[in-house]
Tab-separated table of N, CA and C in Angstrom:
chain	number	residue	atom	x	y	z
W	318	MET	N	-26.195	-21.180	-1.515
W	318	MET	CA	-26.153	-21.623	-2.753
W	318	MET	C	-25.059	-21.361	-3.517
W	319	ASN	N	-24.652	-21.742	-4.566
W	319	ASN	CA	-23.303	-21.659	-5.104
W	319	ASN	C	-23.422	-21.190	-6.508
W	320	THR	N	-23.852	-20.115	-6.874
W	320	THR	CA	-24.412	-19.677	-8.241
W	320	THR	C	-23.197	-19.202	-9.124
W	321	PRO	N	-22.686	-19.850	-10.041
W	321	PRO	CA	-21.410	-19.543	-10.833
W	321	PRO	C	-21.479	-18.180	-11.120
W	322	ILE	N	-20.118	-17.484	-11.306
W	322	ILE	CA	-19.578	-16.132	-11.121
W	322	ILE	C	-20.325	-15.976	-12.847
W	323	SER	N	-19.801	-16.700	-13.457
W	323	SER	CA	-20.271	-16.369	-14.845
W	323	SER	C	-21.838	-16.130	-15.441
W	324	SER	N	-22.723	-16.553	-13.979
W	324	SER	CA	-24.066	-16.322	-14.513
W	324	SER	C	-24.307	-14.807	-14.093
W	325	ILE	N	-23.469	-13.738	-13.600
W	325	ILE	CA	-23.686	-12.352	-13.600
W	325	ILE	C	-23.660	-11.834	-14.839
W	326	ARG	N	-24.307	-10.982	-15.128
W	326	ARG	CA	-24.167	-10.464	-16.764
W	326	ARG	C	-22.586	-9.917	-16.943
W	327	ASN	N	-22.393	-10.124	-18.235
W	327	ASN	CA	-21.049	-9.225	-18.791
W	327	ASN	C	-19.610	-10.002	-18.149
W	328	LEU	N	-20.083	-11.350	-17.274
W	328	LEU	CA	-18.821	-11.647	-16.668
W	328	LEU	C	-18.631	-13.178	-17.194
W	329	GLY	N	-18.145	-13.580	-18.059
W	329	GLY	CA	-18.075	-14.578	-18.710
W	329	GLY	C	-16.751	-15.501	-18.251
W	330	PRO	N	-16.660	-16.856	-18.505
W	330	PRO	CA	-16.220	-17.642	-17.898
W	330	PRO	C	-14.356	-17.539	-17.468
W	331	ALA	N	-13.682	-16.814	-18.240
W	331	ALA	CA	-12.194	-15.938	-17.999
W	331	ALA	C	-12.337	-15.301	-16.599
W	332	TYR	N	-13.319	-14.725	-16.826
W	332	TYR	CA	-13.591	-13.875	-15.530
W	332	TYR	C	-13.805	-14.707	-13.959
W	333	GLU	N	-14.732	-15.831	-14.373
W	333	GLU	CA	-14.668	-16.614	-13.312
W	333	GLU	C	-14.203	-17.263	-13.062
W	334	ASP	N	-12.756	-17.526	-13.771
W	334	ASP	CA	-11.540	-18.366	-13.916
W	334	ASP	C	-10.914	-17.713	-12.975
W	335	ALA	N	-10.163	-16.149	-13.184
W	335	ALA	CA	-9.970	-15.268	-12.103
W	335	ALA	C	-10.127	-15.042	-10.883
W	336	CYS	N	-11.295	-15.169	-10.779
W	336	CYS	CA	-12.251	-15.154	-9.626
W	336	CYS	C	-11.838	-16.165	-8.497
W	337	GLN	N	-12.002	-17.454	-9.417
W	337	GLN	CA	-11.645	-18.699	-8.329
W	337	GLN	C	-10.258	-18.645	-8.221
W	338	ARG	N	-9.172	-18.216	-8.875
W	338	ARG	CA	-7.997	-18.119	-8.394
W	338	ARG	C	-7.704	-16.749	-7.216
W	339	ALA	N	-8.513	-16.294	-7.351
W	339	ALA	CA	-8.378	-15.363	-6.290
W	339	ALA	C	-9.538	-15.673	-4.631
W	340	GLY	N	-9.866	-17.027	-5.073
W	340	GLY	CA	-10.432	-17.562	-3.972
W	340	GLY	C	-11.976	-16.813	-3.524
W	341	ILE	N	-12.545	-16.826	-4.663
W	341	ILE	CA	-13.952	-16.103	-4.740
W	341	ILE	C	-14.720	-16.857	-5.548
W	342	SER	N	-15.543	-17.718	-5.170
W	342	SER	CA	-15.916	-19.207	-5.494
W	342	SER	C	-17.836	-19.163	-6.166
W	343	SER	N	-17.970	-17.736	-5.911
W	343	SER	CA	-19.681	-18.025	-6.382
W	343	SER	C	-19.882	-16.188	-6.664
W	344	ALA	N	-21.061	-16.394	-6.986
W	344	ALA	CA	-21.605	-15.023	-7.224
W	344	ALA	C	-22.295	-14.474	-6.210
W	345	GLU	N	-22.802	-15.133	-5.552
W	345	GLU	CA	-22.988	-14.647	-3.716
W	345	GLU	C	-21.774	-14.273	-3.308
W	346	ASP	N	-20.602	-15.183	-3.331
W	346	ASP	CA	-19.277	-14.279	-2.397
W	346	ASP	C	-18.715	-12.885	-3.150
W	347	LEU	N	-18.616	-12.795	-4.792
W	347	LEU	CA	-18.635	-11.696	-5.398
W	347	LEU	C	-19.054	-10.700	-4.629
W	348	ARG	N	-20.947	-10.653	-4.671
W	348	ARG	CA	-21.771	-9.770	-4.475
W	348	ARG	C	-21.739	-9.209	-3.449
W	349	ALA	N	-21.146	-10.134	-2.169
W	349	ALA	CA	-20.755	-10.030	-0.750
W	349	ALA	C	-19.685	-8.891	-0.692
W	350	ILE	N	-18.795	-9.406	-1.229
W	350	ILE	CA	-17.476	-8.823	-1.166
W	350	ILE	C	-16.988	-7.457	-1.629
W	351	GLY	N	-18.080	-7.201	-3.090
W	351	GLY	CA	-18.241	-5.881	-3.776
W	351	GLY	C	-17.288	-5.709	-4.619
W	352	ALA	N	-17.193	-5.112	-5.733
W	352	ALA	CA	-16.528	-4.855	-6.950
W	352	ALA	C	-14.909	-4.479	-6.243
W	353	ASP	N	-15.003	-3.764	-5.609
W	353	ASP	CA	-13.374	-2.961	-5.052
W	353	ASP	C	-12.172	-4.052	-4.446
W	354	ALA	N	-13.057	-4.922	-3.582
W	354	ALA	CA	-12.433	-5.692	-2.454
W	354	ALA	C	-12.186	-7.072	-3.451
W	355	ALA	N	-13.165	-7.214	-4.325
W	355	ALA	CA	-13.023	-8.093	-5.168
W	355	ALA	C	-11.879	-8.192	-6.304
W	356	TYR	N	-11.693	-6.820	-6.925
W	356	TYR	CA	-10.743	-6.418	-7.968
W	356	TYR	C	-9.627	-6.499	-7.516
W	357	ALA	N	-9.493	-6.174	-5.853
W	357	ALA	CA	-7.872	-5.946	-5.444
W	357	ALA	C	-7.316	-7.376	-4.867
W	358	LYS	N	-8.176	-8.551	-4.859
W	358	LYS	CA	-8.065	-9.487	-5.100
W	358	LYS	C	-7.413	-10.624	-5.900
W	359	LEU	N	-8.131	-10.003	-7.050
W	359	LEU	CA	-7.771	-10.082	-8.569
W	359	LEU	C	-6.367	-9.828	-8.416
W	360	LEU	N	-6.372	-8.469	-8.532
W	360	LEU	CA	-4.979	-7.528	-8.776
W	360	LEU	C	-3.960	-8.773	-7.968
W	361	GLN	N	-3.887	-9.054	-6.536
W	361	GLN	CA	-3.284	-10.011	-5.559
W	361	GLN	C	-2.889	-11.087	-6.022
W	362	THR	N	-3.771	-11.428	-7.024
W	362	THR	CA	-3.305	-13.097	-7.257
W	362	THR	C	-3.247	-13.074	-8.651
W	363	GLY	N	-2.453	-12.331	-9.467
W	363	GLY	CA	-2.148	-12.351	-10.686
W	363	GLY	C	-2.711	-11.507	-11.800
W	364	THR	N	-3.800	-11.093	-11.428
W	364	THR	CA	-4.759	-10.398	-12.753
W	364	THR	C	-3.741	-9.002	-13.138
W	365	ARG	N	-3.660	-9.210	-14.414
W	365	ARG	CA	-3.045	-7.942	-14.430
W	365	ARG	C	-4.121	-6.453	-14.817
W	366	PRO	N	-3.730	-5.382	-14.345
W	366	PRO	CA	-4.501	-4.417	-13.965
W	366	PRO	C	-5.221	-3.682	-15.117
W	367	HIS	N	-6.327	-3.667	-15.487
W	367	HIS	CA	-6.769	-3.098	-16.551
W	367	HIS	C	-8.321	-2.522	-15.945
W	368	PHE	N	-8.321	-0.994	-16.680
W	368	PHE	CA	-9.513	-0.362	-16.476
W	368	PHE	C	-10.952	-0.767	-16.658
W	369	ILE	N	-10.788	-1.284	-17.731
W	369	ILE	CA	-12.078	-1.815	-18.587
W	369	ILE	C	-12.615	-3.126	-17.711
W	370	GLY	N	-11.571	-4.208	-17.186
W	370	GLY	CA	-12.187	-5.193	-16.438
W	370	GLY	C	-12.732	-5.037	-15.208
W	371	TYR	N	-12.180	-3.784	-14.627
W	371	TYR	CA	-12.522	-3.451	-12.927
W	371	TYR	C	-13.914	-2.804	-13.452
W	372	TYR	N	-13.971	-1.697	-14.655
W	372	TYR	CA	-15.434	-1.349	-14.676
W	372	TYR	C	-16.334	-2.330	-15.010
W	373	VAL	N	-15.955	-3.248	-16.158
W	373	VAL	CA	-16.745	-4.503	-16.223
W	373	VAL	C	-17.596	-5.025	-14.794
W	374	LEU	N	-16.625	-5.207	-14.053
W	374	LEU	CA	-16.973	-5.698	-12.880
W	374	LEU	C	-17.983	-5.081	-12.000
W	375	VAL	N	-17.682	-3.460	-11.758
W	375	VAL	CA	-19.251	-2.558	-11.135
W	375	VAL	C	-19.861	-2.626	-11.699
W	376	MET	N	-20.148	-2.471	-13.135
W	376	MET	CA	-21.220	-2.575	-13.756
W	376	MET	C	-22.372	-3.860	-13.758
W	377	ALA	N	-21.376	-4.865	-13.732
W	377	ALA	CA	-21.846	-6.589	-13.349
W	377	ALA	C	-22.777	-6.302	-12.492
W	378	LEU	N	-21.958	-5.716	-11.431
W	378	LEU	CA	-22.491	-6.147	-9.696
W	378	LEU	C	-23.750	-4.952	-9.574
W	379	GLN	N	-24.078	-4.310	-10.661
W	379	GLN	CA	-24.903	-3.308	-10.541
W	379	GLN	C	-26.294	-3.915	-11.296
W	380	GLY	N	-25.860	-4.529	-12.230
W	380	GLY	CA	-27.104	-5.271	-13.049
W	380	GLY	C	-27.084	-4.137	-14.245
W	381	ARG	N	-26.197	-3.492	-14.304
W	381	ARG	CA	-25.672	-2.563	-15.772
W	381	ARG	C	-25.151	-3.052	-16.780
W	382	PRO	N	-25.625	-2.791	-18.060
W	382	PRO	CA	-24.527	-2.742	-18.772
W	382	PRO	C	-22.864	-2.567	-18.926
W	383	TRP	N	-22.384	-3.069	-19.503
W	383	TRP	CA	-20.954	-2.999	-19.289
W	383	TRP	C	-20.746	-1.392	-19.737
W	384	ASN	N	-21.473	-0.506	-20.826
W	384	ASN	CA	-20.867	0.169	-20.982
W	384	ASN	C	-21.766	1.524	-21.067
W	385	ASP	N	-21.979	1.252	-19.584
W	385	ASP	CA	-23.499	2.465	-19.376
W	385	ASP	C	-22.733	3.517	-18.475
W	386	CYS	N	-22.043	3.389	-17.875
W	386	CYS	CA	-21.053	4.420	-16.756
W	386	CYS	C	-20.508	5.407	-18.023
W	387	LYS	N	-20.862	6.915	-18.120
W	387	LYS	CA	-20.195	7.962	-18.335
W	387	LYS	C	-19.864	9.158	-17.729
W	388	GLY	N	-19.207	10.159	-18.211
W	388	GLY	CA	-18.894	11.354	-17.659
W	388	GLY	C	-18.135	11.225	-15.961
W	389	LYS	N	-18.854	11.599	-15.371
W	389	LYS	CA	-18.265	12.203	-13.564
W	389	LYS	C	-18.377	10.577	-12.874
W	390	GLU	N	-19.108	10.054	-13.217
W	390	GLU	CA	-19.440	8.462	-12.808
W	390	GLU	C	-18.062	7.616	-13.163
W	391	LYS	N	-17.773	7.944	-14.139
W	391	LYS	CA	-16.581	6.954	-15.015
W	391	LYS	C	-15.110	7.606	-14.602
W	392	GLU	N	-15.134	8.688	-14.376
W	392	GLU	CA	-14.277	9.571	-13.790
W	392	GLU	C	-13.632	9.119	-12.518
W	393	GLU	N	-14.806	9.028	-11.755
W	393	GLU	CA	-14.603	8.715	-10.192
W	393	GLU	C	-14.456	7.129	-10.234
W	394	LEU	N	-14.683	6.492	-11.085
W	394	LEU	CA	-14.535	5.006	-11.013
W	394	LEU	C	-13.311	4.635	-11.408
W	395	ARG	N	-12.796	5.829	-12.213
W	395	ARG	CA	-11.077	5.888	-12.564
W	395	ARG	C	-10.291	6.186	-11.888
W	396	GLN	N	-10.877	6.987	-10.696
W	396	GLN	CA	-9.903	6.926	-9.624
W	396	GLN	C	-10.004	6.004	-8.229
W	397	ARG	N	-10.724	5.419	-8.341
W	397	ARG	CA	-11.327	4.031	-7.306
W	397	ARG	C	-10.366	2.987	-8.093
W	398	PHE	N	-10.242	2.673	-9.234
W	398	PHE	CA	-9.382	1.766	-10.019
W	398	PHE	C	-7.525	2.213	-9.713
W	399	ASP	N	-7.721	3.203	-9.995
W	399	ASP	CA	-6.091	3.543	-9.611
W	399	ASP	C	-5.337	3.571	-8.173
W	400	GLU	N	-6.302	3.886	-7.419
W	400	GLU	CA	-6.169	3.687	-5.659
W	400	GLU	C	-5.754	2.074	-5.765
W	401	ILE	N	-7.378	1.236	-6.002
W	401	ILE	CA	-7.255	0.010	-5.921
W	401	ILE	C	-5.665	-0.686	-6.571
W	402	LYS	N	-5.444	-0.404	-7.588
W	402	LYS	CA	-4.160	-0.465	-8.366
W	402	LYS	C	-3.083	-0.254	-7.506
W	403	ALA	N	-2.936	0.888	-7.219
W	403	ALA	CA	-1.829	1.225	-6.335
W	403	ALA	C	-1.732	0.547	-4.925
W	404	ASN	N	-2.629	0.042	-4.339
W	404	ASN	CA	-2.555	-0.546	-3.124
W	404	ASN	C	-2.578	-1.884	-3.004
W	405	SER	N	-2.864	-2.597	-4.557
W	405	SER	CA	-3.109	-4.306	-4.329
W	405	SER	C	-2.234	-4.694	-5.542
W	406	PHE	N	-1.424	-3.987	-6.726
W	406	PHE	CA	-0.741	-4.423	-7.767
W	406	PHE	C	0.807	-4.653	-7.419
W	407	ASP	N	1.580	-5.089	-7.322
W	407	ASP	CA	3.051	-5.098	-7.359
W	407	ASP	C	3.881	-5.332	-8.388
W	408	THR	N	3.795	-4.083	-9.168
W	408	THR	CA	4.531	-3.955	-10.475
W	408	THR	C	6.047	-4.284	-10.365
W	409	HIS	N	6.562	-4.385	-9.713
W	409	HIS	CA	7.944	-5.047	-9.642
W	409	HIS	C	8.034	-6.362	-9.386
W	410	GLN	N	6.976	-7.616	-8.533
W	410	GLN	CA	6.741	-8.614	-8.996
W	410	GLN	C	6.401	-9.249	-10.213
W	411	ALA	N	4.997	-8.352	-10.783
W	411	ALA	CA	4.371	-8.604	-12.166
W	411	ALA	C	5.897	-8.319	-12.945
W	412	ALA	N	6.747	-7.423	-13.043
W	412	ALA	CA	7.927	-7.397	-14.156
W	412	ALA	C	8.755	-8.473	-13.941
W	413	PHE	N	9.091	-8.818	-12.409
W	413	PHE	CA	9.808	-10.164	-12.743
W	413	PHE	C	9.151	-11.781	-13.178
W	414	GLU	N	7.723	-11.254	-12.662
W	414	GLU	CA	7.381	-12.921	-13.268
W	414	GLU	C	7.032	-12.419	-14.982
W	415	ALA	N	7.024	-11.316	-15.259
W	415	ALA	CA	6.914	-11.521	-16.790
W	415	ALA	C	8.681	-11.525	-17.464
W	416	THR	N	9.595	-11.210	-16.713
W	416	THR	CA	11.028	-11.864	-17.397
W	416	THR	C	10.965	-13.411	-16.842
W	417	LEU	N	10.692	-13.896	-16.036
W	417	LEU	CA	10.561	-15.705	-15.988
W	417	LEU	C	10.000	-16.079	-16.931
W	418	ASP	N	8.792	-15.421	-17.493
W	418	ASP	CA	8.139	-16.217	-18.356
W	418	ASP	C	8.585	-16.116	-19.531
W	419	MET	N	9.231	-15.094	-19.756
W	419	MET	CA	9.875	-14.737	-20.907
W	419	MET	C	10.850	-15.536	-21.572
W	420	ILE	N	11.886	-16.046	-20.115
W	420	ILE	CA	12.717	-16.788	-20.917
W	420	ILE	C	12.154	-18.590	-20.468
W	421	GLY	N	11.543	-18.285	-20.494
W	421	GLY	CA	10.847	-19.933	-20.183
W	421	GLY	C	10.839	-20.535	-18.731
W	422	VAL	N	10.968	-19.599	-17.571
W	422	VAL	CA	10.995	-20.505	-16.523
W	422	VAL	C	9.925	-20.690	-15.749
W	423	VAL	N	8.595	-19.852	-16.141
W	423	VAL	CA	7.405	-20.194	-15.621
W	423	VAL	C	6.392	-20.733	-16.588
W	424	ALA	N	5.536	-21.551	-16.549
W	424	ALA	CA	4.662	-21.984	-17.603
W	424	ALA	C	3.379	-20.595	-18.149
W	425	ARG	N	3.469	-20.634	-19.305
W	425	ARG	CA	2.393	-19.576	-19.884
W	425	ARG	C	1.079	-19.602	-19.367
W	426	LYS	N	0.776	-18.712	-18.858
W	426	LYS	CA	-1.119	-18.824	-18.579
W	426	LYS	C	-1.883	-18.653	-19.779
């Protein structure tokens, strides 16, 4: 079955589009690979890192409200986010692409 990603609470069409670009085509696929691997794929395919985006994904896959996590759990999520970002996001490539975009070489997203 191929349930839309946007059917998962708190994940809308923009998140679904980003997942599609990362090769994650359904809610089932997203749940199967999990939040950390999915977020790494998002970063590797051009999504800019943002803790809230990661946090929302984790909470969504747990079936929890996006702002449900607090205290120590949130601190631990931040550590995981920082690790994923360090291992999956090329800051030099992102800066290069931003420069190309700024001068009009790359189509705006």
